[in-house]
C-alpha positions in Angstrom: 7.3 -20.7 18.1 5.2 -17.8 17.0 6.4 -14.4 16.8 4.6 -11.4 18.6 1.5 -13.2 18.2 -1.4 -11.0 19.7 -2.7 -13.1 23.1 -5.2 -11.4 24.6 -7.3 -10.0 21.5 -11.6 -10.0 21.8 -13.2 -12.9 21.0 -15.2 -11.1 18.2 -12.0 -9.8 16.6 -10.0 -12.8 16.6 -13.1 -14.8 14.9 -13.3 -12.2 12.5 -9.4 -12.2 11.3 -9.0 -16.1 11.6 -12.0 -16.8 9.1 -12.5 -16.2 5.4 -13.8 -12.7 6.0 -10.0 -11.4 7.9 -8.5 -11.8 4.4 -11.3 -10.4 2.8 -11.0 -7.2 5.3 -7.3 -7.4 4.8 -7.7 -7.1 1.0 -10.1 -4.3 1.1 -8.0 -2.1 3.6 -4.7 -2.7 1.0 -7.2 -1.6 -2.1 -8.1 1.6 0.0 -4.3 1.8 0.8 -3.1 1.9 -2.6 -5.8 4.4 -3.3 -4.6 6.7 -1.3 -8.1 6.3 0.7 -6.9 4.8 4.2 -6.9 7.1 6.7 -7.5 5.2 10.1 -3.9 3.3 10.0 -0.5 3.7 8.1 0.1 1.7 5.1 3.7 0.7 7.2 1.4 -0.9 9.9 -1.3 -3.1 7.7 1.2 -6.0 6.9 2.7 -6.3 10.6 -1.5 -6.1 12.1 -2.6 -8.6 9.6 0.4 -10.9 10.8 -0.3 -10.2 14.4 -4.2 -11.0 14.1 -4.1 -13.8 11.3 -1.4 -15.2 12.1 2.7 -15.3 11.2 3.2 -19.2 10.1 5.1 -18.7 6.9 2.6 -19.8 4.4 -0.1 -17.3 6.3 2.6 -15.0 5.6 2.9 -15.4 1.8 -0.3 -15.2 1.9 -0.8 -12.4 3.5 1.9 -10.6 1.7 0.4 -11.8 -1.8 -3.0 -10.3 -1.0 -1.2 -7.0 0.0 0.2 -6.6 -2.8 -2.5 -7.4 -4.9 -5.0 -5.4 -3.1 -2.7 -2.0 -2.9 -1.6 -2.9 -6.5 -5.3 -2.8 -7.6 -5.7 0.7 -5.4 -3.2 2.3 -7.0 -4.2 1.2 -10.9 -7.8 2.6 -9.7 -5.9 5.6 -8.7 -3.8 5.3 -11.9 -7.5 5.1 -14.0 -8.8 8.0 -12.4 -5.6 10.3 -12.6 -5.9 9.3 -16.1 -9.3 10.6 -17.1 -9.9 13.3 -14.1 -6.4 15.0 -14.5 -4.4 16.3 -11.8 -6.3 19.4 -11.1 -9.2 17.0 -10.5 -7.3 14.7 -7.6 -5.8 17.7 -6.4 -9.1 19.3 -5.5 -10.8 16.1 -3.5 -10.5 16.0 0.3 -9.4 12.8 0.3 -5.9 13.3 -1.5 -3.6 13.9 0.7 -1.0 15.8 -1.4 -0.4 19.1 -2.0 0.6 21.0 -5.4 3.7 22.0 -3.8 4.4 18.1 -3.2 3.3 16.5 -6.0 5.5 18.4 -8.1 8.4 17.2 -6.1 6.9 13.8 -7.3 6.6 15.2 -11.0 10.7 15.4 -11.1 11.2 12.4 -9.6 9.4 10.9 -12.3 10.6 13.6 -15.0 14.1 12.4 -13.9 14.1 8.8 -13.3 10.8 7.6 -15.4 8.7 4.7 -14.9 11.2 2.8 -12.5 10.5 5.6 -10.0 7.0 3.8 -9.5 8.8 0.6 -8.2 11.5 2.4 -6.0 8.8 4.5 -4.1 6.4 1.9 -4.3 9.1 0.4 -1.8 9.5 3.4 0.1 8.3 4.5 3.6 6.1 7.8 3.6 6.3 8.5 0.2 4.5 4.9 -1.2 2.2 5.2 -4.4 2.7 9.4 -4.9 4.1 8.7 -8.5 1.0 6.9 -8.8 -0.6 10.6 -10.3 2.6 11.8 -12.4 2.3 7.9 -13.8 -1.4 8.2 -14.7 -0.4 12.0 -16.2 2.3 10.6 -18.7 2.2 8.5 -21.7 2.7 5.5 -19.3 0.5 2.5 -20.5 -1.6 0.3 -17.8 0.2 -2.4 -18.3 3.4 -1.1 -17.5 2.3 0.6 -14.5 0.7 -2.2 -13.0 3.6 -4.3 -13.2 5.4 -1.9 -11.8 3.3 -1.0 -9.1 3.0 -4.6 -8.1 7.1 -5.3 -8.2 7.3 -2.2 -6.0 4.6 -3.5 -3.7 5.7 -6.6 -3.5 9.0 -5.4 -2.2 7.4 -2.9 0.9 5.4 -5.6 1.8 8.1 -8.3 1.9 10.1 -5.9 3.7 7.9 -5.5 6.2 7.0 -9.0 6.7 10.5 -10.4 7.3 10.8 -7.6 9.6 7.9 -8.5 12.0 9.0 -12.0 11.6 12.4 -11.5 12.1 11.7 -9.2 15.4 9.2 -10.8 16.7 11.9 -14.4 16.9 14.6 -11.9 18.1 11.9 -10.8 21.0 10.9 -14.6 21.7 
């Protein structure tokens, strides 16, 4: 038994997500993700597609979870890099952010006040996933740290999400 497994999907589509090339799309839609680039689907809805068009057997899952979270991991440490050497005023210029001043320093006191675990917790959190990202590439944070971090948090929203579809979609069935 498969759950919510898309039936009637195009020929073309369904050749392109069940090959080589689906992960390889998958993994490039998580890097723009985690860069704050992807503006043609919500981050909460990339995991649940990916299951639905590849497919929800529980090793394509883990497998489509670990490339999630690598892929948004590496987004957000390019994000990290570029906060780093740009500055704020930089990112907060670029079409493409979608922050405000206003909100990101919202972000600046959650990470003023609860330091680098604040990159795991809203890593894991809807609507808000990867905004400490700037503050993080602002402070004295090293790389490493972050990365970790960003992955642990990661691999949490993406797990999340995963059980979720699978766990609704054999509730459904």
């Amino acid at each position: 038994m498969v759950p919510l497994q898309l039936t009637e999907t195009p020929p073309w589509l369904e050749s392109l997500f069940t090959s080589e090339v689906g992960f390889a799309v998958l993994f490039g839609i998580c890097v723009l993700e985690g860069a704050m680039l992807l503006r043609f689907m919500p981050s909460e809805l990339v995991v649940p597609s990916a299951l639905a068009l590849i497919g929800s057997s529980v090793p394509t899952a883990a497998s489509i979870v670990v490339l999630a979270v690598v892929g948004t991991t590496v987004g957000q440490l390019l994000l990290f890099g570029l906060v780093r050497r740009a500055g704020r005023e930089y990112v907060l210029q670029k079409r493409w952010f979608p922050v405000t001043e206003s909100r990101l320093e919202r972000f600046d006191g959650w990470f003023d006040q609860w330091g680098a675990v604040a990159v795991a917790a809203s890593n894991t959190m809807l609507f808000v996933r990867g905004l400490l990202t700037v503050p993080a590439g602002l402070s004295e944070m090293d790389s490493r740290s972050f990365l970790v971090l960003s992955a642990v948090g990661s691999l949490s929203f993406q797990s999340i999400l995963a059980g979720l579809y699978l766990l609704g979609g054999y509730l459904l069935v």
